[in-house]
PDB file of N, CA and C in Angstrom:
ATOM      1  N   UNK A   6     107.399 117.593 112.203  1.00 90.00           N
ATOM      2  CA  UNK A   6     106.109 117.476 111.399  1.00 90.00           C
ATOM      3  C   UNK A   6     105.534 115.973 111.699  1.00 90.00           C
ATOM      4  N   UNK A   7     104.698 115.839 112.522  1.00 95.00           N
ATOM      5  CA  UNK A   7     103.911 114.548 112.716  1.00 95.00           C
ATOM      6  C   UNK A   7     103.109 114.111 111.502  1.00 95.00           C
ATOM      7  N   UNK A   8     102.802 113.234 111.157  1.00 96.00           N
ATOM      8  CA  UNK A   8     101.586 112.739 110.137  1.00 96.00           C
ATOM      9  C   UNK A   8     101.133 111.304 110.890  1.00 96.00           C
ATOM     10  N   UNK A   9      99.813 111.226 110.338  1.00 96.00           N
ATOM     11  CA  UNK A   9      99.353 109.741 110.328  1.00 96.00           C
ATOM     12  C   UNK A   9      98.859 109.160 109.222  1.00 96.00           C
ATOM     13  N   UNK A  10      98.950 107.948 108.961  1.00 98.00           N
ATOM     14  CA  UNK A  10      98.508 107.435 107.575  1.00 98.00           C
ATOM     15  C   UNK A  10      98.152 105.939 108.179  1.00 98.00           C
ATOM     16  N   UNK A  11      97.044 105.549 107.149  1.00 98.00           N
ATOM     17  CA  UNK A  11      96.596 104.561 107.559  1.00 98.00           C
ATOM     18  C   UNK A  11      97.183 103.298 107.008  1.00 98.00           C
ATOM     19  N   UNK A  12      97.119 102.019 107.581  1.00 97.00           N
ATOM     20  CA  UNK A  12      98.052 100.715 107.427  1.00 97.00           C
ATOM     21  C   UNK A  12      97.223  99.969 107.505  1.00 97.00           C
ATOM     22  N   UNK A  13      97.543  98.967 106.413  1.00 96.00           N
ATOM     23  CA  UNK A  13      96.563  97.438 106.440  1.00 96.00           C
ATOM     24  C   UNK A  13      97.653  96.331 106.500  1.00 96.00           C
ATOM     25  N   UNK A  14      97.249  95.982 107.800  1.00 96.00           N
ATOM     26  CA  UNK A  14      98.516  94.336 108.729  1.00 96.00           C
ATOM     27  C   UNK A  14      97.655  93.140 108.004  1.00 96.00           C
ATOM     28  N   UNK A  15      98.460  92.126 107.601  1.00 94.00           N
ATOM     29  CA  UNK A  15      97.761  90.737 107.143  1.00 94.00           C
ATOM     30  C   UNK A  15      98.832  89.914 107.896  1.00 94.00           C
ATOM     31  N   UNK A  16      98.056  89.318 108.275  1.00 92.00           N
ATOM     32  CA  UNK A  16      98.876  88.033 108.974  1.00 92.00           C
ATOM     33  C   UNK A  16      99.276  87.129 107.911  1.00 92.00           C
ATOM     34  N   UNK A  17     100.694  86.457 107.943  1.00 87.00           N
ATOM     35  CA  UNK A  17     101.140  85.575 106.722  1.00 87.00           C
ATOM     36  C   UNK A  17     100.488  84.350 107.173  1.00 87.00           C
ATOM     37  N   UNK A  18     101.310  82.988 106.635  1.00 73.00           N
ATOM     38  CA  UNK A  18     100.871  81.892 107.195  1.00 73.00           C
ATOM     39  C   UNK A  18     101.058  81.785 108.374  1.00 73.00           C
ATOM     40  N   UNK A  19     100.367  80.788 109.293  1.00 72.00           N
ATOM     41  CA  UNK A  19     100.252  80.567 110.792  1.00 72.00           C
ATOM     42  C   UNK A  19     101.577  80.703 111.116  1.00 72.00           C
ATOM     43  N   UNK A  20     101.758  81.549 112.025  1.00 74.00           N
ATOM     44  CA  UNK A  20     103.297  81.586 112.693  1.00 74.00           C
ATOM     45  C   UNK A  20     104.504  82.319 112.065  1.00 74.00           C
ATOM     46  N   UNK A  21     104.039  82.633 110.945  1.00 86.00           N
ATOM     47  CA  UNK A  21     104.924  83.318 110.134  1.00 86.00           C
ATOM     48  C   UNK A  21     105.037  84.898 109.976  1.00 86.00           C
ATOM     49  N   UNK A  22     104.444  85.454 111.092  1.00 93.00           N
ATOM     50  CA  UNK A  22     104.618  86.740 111.007  1.00 93.00           C
ATOM     51  C   UNK A  22     103.583  87.599 110.213  1.00 93.00           C
ATOM     52  N   UNK A  23     103.635  89.231 110.225  1.00 95.00           N
ATOM     53  CA  UNK A  23     102.847  89.780 109.322  1.00 95.00           C
ATOM     54  C   UNK A  23     103.303  90.874 108.211  1.00 95.00           C
ATOM     55  N   UNK A  24     102.286  91.108 107.437  1.00 95.00           N
ATOM     56  CA  UNK A  24     102.833  92.008 106.458  1.00 95.00           C
ATOM     57  C   UNK A  24     102.116  93.341 106.417  1.00 95.00           C
ATOM     58  N   UNK A  25     102.659  94.480 106.639  1.00 96.00           N
ATOM     59  CA  UNK A  25     101.912  95.805 106.651  1.00 96.00           C
ATOM     60  C   UNK A  25     102.146  96.242 105.372  1.00 96.00           C
ATOM     61  N   UNK A  26     101.103  97.115 104.730  1.00 96.00           N
ATOM     62  CA  UNK A  26     100.817  97.821 103.457  1.00 96.00           C
ATOM     63  C   UNK A  26     100.321  99.043 103.843  1.00 96.00           C
ATOM     64  N   UNK A  27     101.087 100.388 103.183  1.00 97.00           N
ATOM     65  CA  UNK A  27     100.401 101.527 103.595  1.00 97.00           C
ATOM     66  C   UNK A  27     100.237 102.006 101.896  1.00 97.00           C
ATOM     67  N   UNK A  28      98.754 102.098 102.062  1.00 97.00           N
ATOM     68  CA  UNK A  28      98.094 102.389 100.636  1.00 97.00           C
ATOM     69  C   UNK A  28      98.436 103.730 100.022  1.00 97.00           C
ATOM     70  N   UNK A  29      98.638 104.460 101.039  1.00 97.00           N
ATOM     71  CA  UNK A  29      98.880 105.890 100.152  1.00 97.00           C
ATOM     72  C   UNK A  29     100.153 106.034 100.043  1.00 97.00           C
ATOM     73  N   UNK A  30     101.338 105.144 100.238  1.00 97.00           N
ATOM     74  CA  UNK A  30     102.404 105.148  99.745  1.00 97.00           C
ATOM     75  C   UNK A  30     103.126 104.242  99.034  1.00 97.00           C
ATOM     76  N   UNK A  31     102.900 104.353  97.480  1.00 96.00           N
ATOM     77  CA  UNK A  31     103.127 103.142  96.600  1.00 96.00           C
ATOM     78  C   UNK A  31     104.429 102.477  97.074  1.00 96.00           C
ATOM     79  N   UNK A  32     104.200 101.171  96.892  1.00 96.00           N
ATOM     80  CA  UNK A  32     105.509 100.371  97.299  1.00 96.00           C
ATOM     81  C   UNK A  32     105.985 100.352  98.796  1.00 96.00           C
ATOM     82  N   UNK A  33     105.236 101.239  99.614  1.00 97.00           N
ATOM     83  CA  UNK A  33     105.493 100.981 101.117  1.00 97.00           C
ATOM     84  C   UNK A  33     104.979  99.572 101.634  1.00 97.00           C
ATOM     85  N   UNK A  34     105.590  98.565 101.785  1.00 97.00           N
ATOM     86  CA  UNK A  34     105.424  97.237 102.025  1.00 97.00           C
ATOM     87  C   UNK A  34     106.516  96.817 103.303  1.00 97.00           C
ATOM     88  N   UNK A  35     106.392  96.158 104.174  1.00 97.00           N
ATOM     89  CA  UNK A  35     107.484  95.731 105.214  1.00 97.00           C
ATOM     90  C   UNK A  35     106.535  94.189 105.830  1.00 97.00           C
ATOM     91  N   UNK A  36     107.386  93.810 106.562  1.00 95.00           N
ATOM     92  CA  UNK A  36     107.107  92.534 107.379  1.00 95.00           C
ATOM     93  C   UNK A  36     107.509  92.456 108.721  1.00 95.00           C
ATOM     94  N   UNK A  37     107.016  92.001 109.695  1.00 95.00           N
ATOM     95  CA  UNK A  37     107.625  91.545 110.944  1.00 95.00           C
ATOM     96  C   UNK A  37     107.350  90.060 111.458  1.00 95.00           C
ATOM     97  N   UNK A  38     107.822  89.962 112.492  1.00 93.00           N
ATOM     98  CA  UNK A  38     107.694  88.693 113.170  1.00 93.00           C
ATOM     99  C   UNK A  38     106.314  88.766 114.370  1.00 93.00           C
ATOM    100  N   UNK A  39     106.163  89.481 114.670  1.00 93.00           N
ATOM    101  CA  UNK A  39     105.193  89.666 115.988  1.00 93.00           C
ATOM    102  C   UNK A  39     104.492  91.003 115.418  1.00 93.00           C
ATOM    103  N   UNK A  40     103.361  91.370 116.255  1.00 92.00           N
ATOM    104  CA  UNK A  40     102.763  92.411 116.000  1.00 92.00           C
ATOM    105  C   UNK A  40     102.883  93.737 116.497  1.00 92.00           C
ATOM    106  N   UNK A  41     104.015  93.870 117.363  1.00 95.00           N
ATOM    107  CA  UNK A  41     104.615  95.078 118.000  1.00 95.00           C
ATOM    108  C   UNK A  41     105.883  95.243 116.633  1.00 95.00           C
ATOM    109  N   UNK A  42     106.521  94.470 116.389  1.00 96.00           N
ATOM    110  CA  UNK A  42     107.480  94.557 115.369  1.00 96.00           C
ATOM    111  C   UNK A  42     106.863  94.551 114.248  1.00 96.00           C
ATOM    112  N   UNK A  43     105.894  94.283 113.570  1.00 96.00           N
ATOM    113  CA  UNK A  43     105.280  94.906 112.785  1.00 96.00           C
ATOM    114  C   UNK A  43     104.592  96.249 112.467  1.00 96.00           C
ATOM    115  N   UNK A  44     104.513  96.794 113.554  1.00 97.00           N
ATOM    116  CA  UNK A  44     103.836  98.470 113.877  1.00 97.00           C
ATOM    117  C   UNK A  44     105.627  98.681 113.656  1.00 97.00           C
ATOM    118  N   UNK A  45     106.343  98.768 113.998  1.00 97.00           N
ATOM    119  CA  UNK A  45     107.726  99.545 114.490  1.00 97.00           C
ATOM    120  C   UNK A  45     108.242  99.426 112.873  1.00 97.00           C
ATOM    121  N   UNK A  46     108.198  98.231 112.300  1.00 97.00           N
ATOM    122  CA  UNK A  46     108.844  98.078 110.978  1.00 97.00           C
ATOM    123  C   UNK A  46     107.776  99.250 109.979  1.00 97.00           C
ATOM    124  N   UNK A  47     106.321  99.025 110.118  1.00 98.00           N
ATOM    125  CA  UNK A  47     105.753 100.138 109.405  1.00 98.00           C
ATOM    126  C   UNK A  47     105.788 101.393 109.684  1.00 98.00           C
ATOM    127  N   UNK A  48     106.106 101.743 110.698  1.00 97.00           N
ATOM    128  CA  UNK A  48     106.399 103.258 111.018  1.00 97.00           C
ATOM    129  C   UNK A  48     107.671 103.660 110.302  1.00 97.00           C
ATOM    130  N   UNK A  49     108.670 102.792 110.219  1.00 97.00           N
ATOM    131  CA  UNK A  49     110.129 103.175 109.985  1.00 97.00           C
ATOM    132  C   UNK A  49     110.046 102.852 108.588  1.00 97.00           C
ATOM    133  N   UNK A  50     109.245 102.476 107.775  1.00 97.00           N
ATOM    134  CA  UNK A  50     109.183 102.232 106.101  1.00 97.00           C
ATOM    135  C   UNK A  50     108.500 103.271 105.783  1.00 97.00           C
ATOM    136  N   UNK A  51     107.287 103.661 106.432  1.00 98.00           N
ATOM    137  CA  UNK A  51     106.776 104.982 105.912  1.00 98.00           C
ATOM    138  C   UNK A  51     107.374 106.171 106.046  1.00 98.00           C
ATOM    139  N   UNK A  52     107.887 106.136 107.805  1.00 97.00           N
ATOM    140  CA  UNK A  52     108.994 107.470 107.921  1.00 97.00           C
ATOM    141  C   UNK A  52     109.855 107.641 106.824  1.00 97.00           C
ATOM    142  N   UNK A  53     110.377 106.512 106.258  1.00 95.00           N
ATOM    143  CA  UNK A  53     111.587 106.426 105.478  1.00 95.00           C
ATOM    144  C   UNK A  53     110.990 106.884 104.078  1.00 95.00           C
ATOM    145  N   UNK A  54     109.969 106.672 103.618  1.00 97.00           N
ATOM    146  CA  UNK A  54     109.218 106.883 102.283  1.00 97.00           C
ATOM    147  C   UNK A  54     109.073 108.191 102.373  1.00 97.00           C
ATOM    148  N   UNK A  55     108.393 108.610 103.503  1.00 96.00           N
ATOM    149  CA  UNK A  55     108.143 110.277 103.674  1.00 96.00           C
ATOM    150  C   UNK A  55     109.303 111.203 103.253  1.00 96.00           C
ATOM    151  N   UNK A  56     110.210 110.776 104.348  1.00 95.00           N
ATOM    152  CA  UNK A  56     111.677 111.585 104.445  1.00 95.00           C
ATOM    153  C   UNK A  56     112.270 111.476 103.005  1.00 95.00           C
ATOM    154  N   UNK A  57     112.562 110.214 102.200  1.00 94.00           N
ATOM    155  CA  UNK A  57     112.761 110.407 100.863  1.00 94.00           C
ATOM    156  C   UNK A  57     112.315 111.271 100.026  1.00 94.00           C
ATOM    157  N   UNK A  58     110.716 111.457 100.090  1.00 94.00           N
ATOM    158  CA  UNK A  58     110.135 112.326  99.194  1.00 94.00           C
ATOM    159  C   UNK A  58     110.282 113.574  99.530  1.00 94.00           C
ATOM    160  N   UNK A  59     110.630 114.055 100.955  1.00 93.00           N
ATOM    161  CA  UNK A  59     110.902 115.584 101.164  1.00 93.00           C
ATOM    162  C   UNK A  59     112.469 115.914 100.916  1.00 93.00           C
ATOM    163  N   UNK A  60     113.083 114.694 101.066  1.00 92.00           N
ATOM    164  CA  UNK A  60     114.487 115.422 100.662  1.00 92.00           C
ATOM    165  C   UNK A  60     114.941 115.420  98.804  1.00 92.00           C
ATOM    166  N   UNK A  61     113.891 114.637  98.446  1.00 94.00           N
ATOM    167  CA  UNK A  61     113.680 114.867  96.611  1.00 94.00           C
ATOM    168  C   UNK A  61     112.809 116.184  96.597  1.00 94.00           C
ATOM    169  N   UNK A  62     112.436 116.954  97.625  1.00 94.00           N
ATOM    170  CA  UNK A  62     112.238 118.117  97.113  1.00 94.00           C
ATOM    171  C   UNK A  62     110.045 118.213  96.533  1.00 94.00           C
ATOM    172  N   UNK A  63     109.807 116.897  97.204  1.00 95.00           N
ATOM    173  CA  UNK A  63     108.131 116.405  96.681  1.00 95.00           C
ATOM    174  C   UNK A  63     107.475 116.282  98.410  1.00 95.00           C
ATOM    175  N   UNK A  64     106.231 116.957  98.109  1.00 94.00           N
ATOM    176  CA  UNK A  64     105.286 116.738  99.074  1.00 94.00           C
ATOM    177  C   UNK A  64     104.926 115.639  99.424  1.00 94.00           C
ATOM    178  N   UNK A  65     104.747 115.191 100.417  1.00 93.00           N
ATOM    179  CA  UNK A  65     104.322 113.659 100.703  1.00 93.00           C
ATOM    180  C   UNK A  65     102.597 113.776 100.497  1.00 93.00           C
ATOM    181  N   UNK A  66     102.195 112.596 100.078  1.00 95.00           N
ATOM    182  CA  UNK A  66     100.820 112.369  99.659  1.00 95.00           C
ATOM    183  C   UNK A  66      99.882 112.741 100.763  1.00 95.00           C
ATOM    184  N   UNK A  67      98.616 113.101 100.808  1.00 95.00           N
ATOM    185  CA  UNK A  67      98.008 113.473 101.960  1.00 95.00           C
ATOM    186  C   UNK A  67      97.352 112.220 102.169  1.00 95.00           C
ATOM    187  N   UNK A  68      97.192 111.843 103.418  1.00 95.00           N
ATOM    188  CA  UNK A  68      96.715 110.814 104.002  1.00 95.00           C
ATOM    189  C   UNK A  68      95.214 110.374 103.893  1.00 95.00           C
ATOM    190  N   UNK A  69      94.929 109.359 103.513  1.00 95.00           N
ATOM    191  CA  UNK A  69      93.689 108.948 103.447  1.00 95.00           C
ATOM    192  C   UNK A  69      92.668 108.869 105.042  1.00 95.00           C
ATOM    193  N   UNK A  70      91.425 108.949 104.822  1.00 93.00           N
ATOM    194  CA  UNK A  70      90.804 108.781 106.337  1.00 93.00           C
ATOM    195  C   UNK A  70      91.100 107.521 106.602  1.00 93.00           C
ATOM    196  N   UNK A  71      91.165 106.958 107.556  1.00 91.00           N
ATOM    197  CA  UNK A  71      91.334 105.572 107.970  1.00 91.00           C
ATOM    198  C   UNK A  71      90.012 105.053 107.666  1.00 91.00           C
ATOM    199  N   UNK A  72      88.879 105.460 107.827  1.00 92.00           N
ATOM    200  CA  UNK A  72      87.516 105.154 107.471  1.00 92.00           C
ATOM    201  C   UNK A  72      87.542 104.506 106.274  1.00 92.00           C
ATOM    202  N   UNK A  73      88.377 104.998 105.445  1.00 93.00           N
ATOM    203  CA  UNK A  73      87.551 105.025 104.014  1.00 93.00           C
ATOM    204  C   UNK A  73      88.910 104.016 103.442  1.00 93.00           C
ATOM    205  N   UNK A  74      90.088 103.360 104.295  1.00 93.00           N
ATOM    206  CA  UNK A  74      90.683 102.482 103.804  1.00 93.00           C
ATOM    207  C   UNK A  74      90.359 100.968 104.595  1.00 93.00           C
ATOM    208  N   UNK A  75      90.156  99.853 103.871  1.00 91.00           N
ATOM    209  CA  UNK A  75      89.547  98.582 104.248  1.00 91.00           C
ATOM    210  C   UNK A  75      90.554  97.632 103.872  1.00 91.00           C
ATOM    211  N   UNK A  76      91.385  96.923 104.670  1.00 90.00           N
ATOM    212  CA  UNK A  76      92.015  95.683 104.291  1.00 90.00           C
ATOM    213  C   UNK A  76      91.201  94.677 103.936  1.00 90.00           C
ATOM    214  N   UNK A  77      91.782  93.613 103.378  1.00 85.00           N
ATOM    215  CA  UNK A  77      91.147  92.337 102.907  1.00 85.00           C
ATOM    216  C   UNK A  77      90.496  91.402 104.018  1.00 85.00           C
ATOM    217  N   UNK A  78      89.801  91.825 104.468  1.00 76.00           N
ATOM    218  CA  UNK A  78      89.310  91.148 105.528  1.00 76.00           C
ATOM    219  C   UNK A  78      89.165  89.287 105.207  1.00 76.00           C
ATOM    220  N   UNK A  79      89.143  88.736 104.452  1.00 77.00           N
ATOM    221  CA  UNK A  79      89.182  87.439 103.843  1.00 77.00           C
ATOM    222  C   UNK A  79      90.305  86.822 104.096  1.00 77.00           C
ATOM    223  N   UNK A  80      91.417  87.811 104.050  1.00 80.00           N
ATOM    224  CA  UNK A  80      92.982  87.334 104.250  1.00 80.00           C
ATOM    225  C   UNK A  80      93.537  87.408 105.673  1.00 80.00           C
ATOM    226  N   UNK A  81      92.294  87.856 106.660  1.00 85.00           N
ATOM    227  CA  UNK A  81      92.539  88.384 108.056  1.00 85.00           C
ATOM    228  C   UNK A  81      92.945  89.241 107.966  1.00 85.00           C
ATOM    229  N   UNK A  82      92.991  90.346 107.308  1.00 91.00           N
ATOM    230  CA  UNK A  82      93.543  91.630 107.325  1.00 91.00           C
ATOM    231  C   UNK A  82      92.676  92.623 108.572  1.00 91.00           C
ATOM    232  N   UNK A  83      93.748  93.642 108.695  1.00 94.00           N
ATOM    233  CA  UNK A  83      92.559  94.586 109.442  1.00 94.00           C
ATOM    234  C   UNK A  83      93.540  96.036 109.064  1.00 94.00           C
ATOM    235  N   UNK A  84      92.824  97.195 109.704  1.00 95.00           N
ATOM    236  CA  UNK A  84      93.042  98.345 109.171  1.00 95.00           C
ATOM    237  C   UNK A  84      93.244  99.193 110.499  1.00 95.00           C
ATOM    238  N   UNK A  85      94.606 100.044 110.519  1.00 96.00           N
ATOM    239  CA  UNK A  85      95.354 100.494 111.790  1.00 96.00           C
ATOM    240  C   UNK A  85      95.637 102.145 111.158  1.00 96.00           C
ATOM    241  N   UNK A  86      96.017 102.546 112.285  1.00 96.00           N
ATOM    242  CA  UNK A  86      96.722 103.910 111.935  1.00 96.00           C
ATOM    243  C   UNK A  86      98.191 104.057 112.391  1.00 96.00           C
ATOM    244  N   UNK A  87      98.881 104.760 111.668  1.00 97.00           N
ATOM    245  CA  UNK A  87     100.446 104.656 111.999  1.00 97.00           C
ATOM    246  C   UNK A  87     100.713 106.139 112.246  1.00 97.00           C
ATOM    247  N   UNK A  88     101.217 106.482 113.146  1.00 96.00           N
ATOM    248  CA  UNK A  88     101.907 107.975 113.682  1.00 96.00           C
ATOM    249  C   UNK A  88     103.450 108.077 113.635  1.00 96.00           C
ATOM    250  N   UNK A  89     103.513 108.929 112.581  1.00 96.00           N
ATOM    251  CA  UNK A  89     105.187 109.163 112.105  1.00 96.00           C
ATOM    252  C   UNK A  89     105.511 110.433 112.503  1.00 96.00           C
ATOM    253  N   UNK A  90     106.612 110.504 113.216  1.00 95.00           N
ATOM    254  CA  UNK A  90     107.397 112.027 113.435  1.00 95.00           C
ATOM    255  C   UNK A  90     108.294 111.821 112.773  1.00 95.00           C
ATOM    256  N   UNK A  91     108.014 112.823 111.394  1.00 93.00           N
ATOM    257  CA  UNK A  91     108.964 112.696 110.679  1.00 93.00           C
ATOM    258  C   UNK A  91     110.531 113.800 111.006  1.00 93.00           C
ATOM    259  N   UNK A  92     110.359 114.462 112.085  1.00 93.00           N
ATOM    260  CA  UNK A  92     111.538 115.635 112.352  1.00 93.00           C
ATOM    261  C   UNK A  92     112.319 114.466 112.829  1.00 93.00           C
ATOM    262  N   UNK A  93     111.738 113.536 113.922  1.00 93.00           N
ATOM    263  CA  UNK A  93     112.712 112.450 115.027  1.00 93.00           C
ATOM    264  C   UNK A  93     113.386 111.821 113.900  1.00 93.00           C
ATOM    265  N   UNK A  94     112.632 111.243 113.229  1.00 90.00           N
ATOM    266  CA  UNK A  94     113.331 110.375 111.996  1.00 90.00           C
ATOM    267  C   UNK A  94     114.382 111.152 111.204  1.00 90.00           C
ATOM    268  N   UNK A  95     114.176 112.151 110.928  1.00 90.00           N
ATOM    269  CA  UNK A  95     114.845 113.057 110.181  1.00 90.00           C
ATOM    270  C   UNK A  95     116.354 113.387 110.668  1.00 90.00           C
ATOM    271  N   UNK A  96     116.197 113.487 112.128  1.00 89.00           N
ATOM    272  CA  UNK A  96     117.290 113.775 112.971  1.00 89.00           C
ATOM    273  C   UNK A  96     118.024 112.241 112.961  1.00 89.00           C
ATOM    274  N   UNK A  97     117.454 111.220 112.978  1.00 87.00           N
ATOM    275  CA  UNK A  97     118.189 110.069 113.302  1.00 87.00           C
ATOM    276  C   UNK A  97     118.854 109.498 111.872  1.00 87.00           C
ATOM    277  N   UNK A  98     117.922 109.941 110.853  1.00 80.00           N
ATOM    278  CA  UNK A  98     118.406 108.991 109.600  1.00 80.00           C
ATOM    279  C   UNK A  98     118.727 109.956 108.004  1.00 80.00           C
ATOM    280  N   UNK A  99     118.339 111.397 108.531  1.00 67.00           N
ATOM    281  CA  UNK A  99     118.536 112.303 107.590  1.00 67.00           C
ATOM    282  C   UNK A  99     119.827 112.467 106.886  1.00 67.00           C
ATOM    283  N   UNK A 100     119.882 113.115 105.708  1.00 65.00           N
ATOM    284  CA  UNK A 100     121.012 113.391 104.739  1.00 65.00           C
ATOM    285  C   UNK A 100     122.169 114.579 105.654  1.00 65.00           C
TER     286      UNK A 100
END
């Protein structure tokens, strides 16, 4: 199963990395030092969130359209998309 979710990326204080928030997945927040790392961390956090829901017998939330999600631009944030391969993640980390 492949899913895509919007993600809001925010720079932390100068030279202190980034924070990613996945608005459709309550509490799904992570940090990374570089742009590459923040996307890797965000994919990992969101995939883990979804896998936990599936293992608990729940249906994951329907992803919002990326055009409807807006990061706080005053904080230097921007919106992008995460592509999640839940089957591969489950094979690696599932119960």
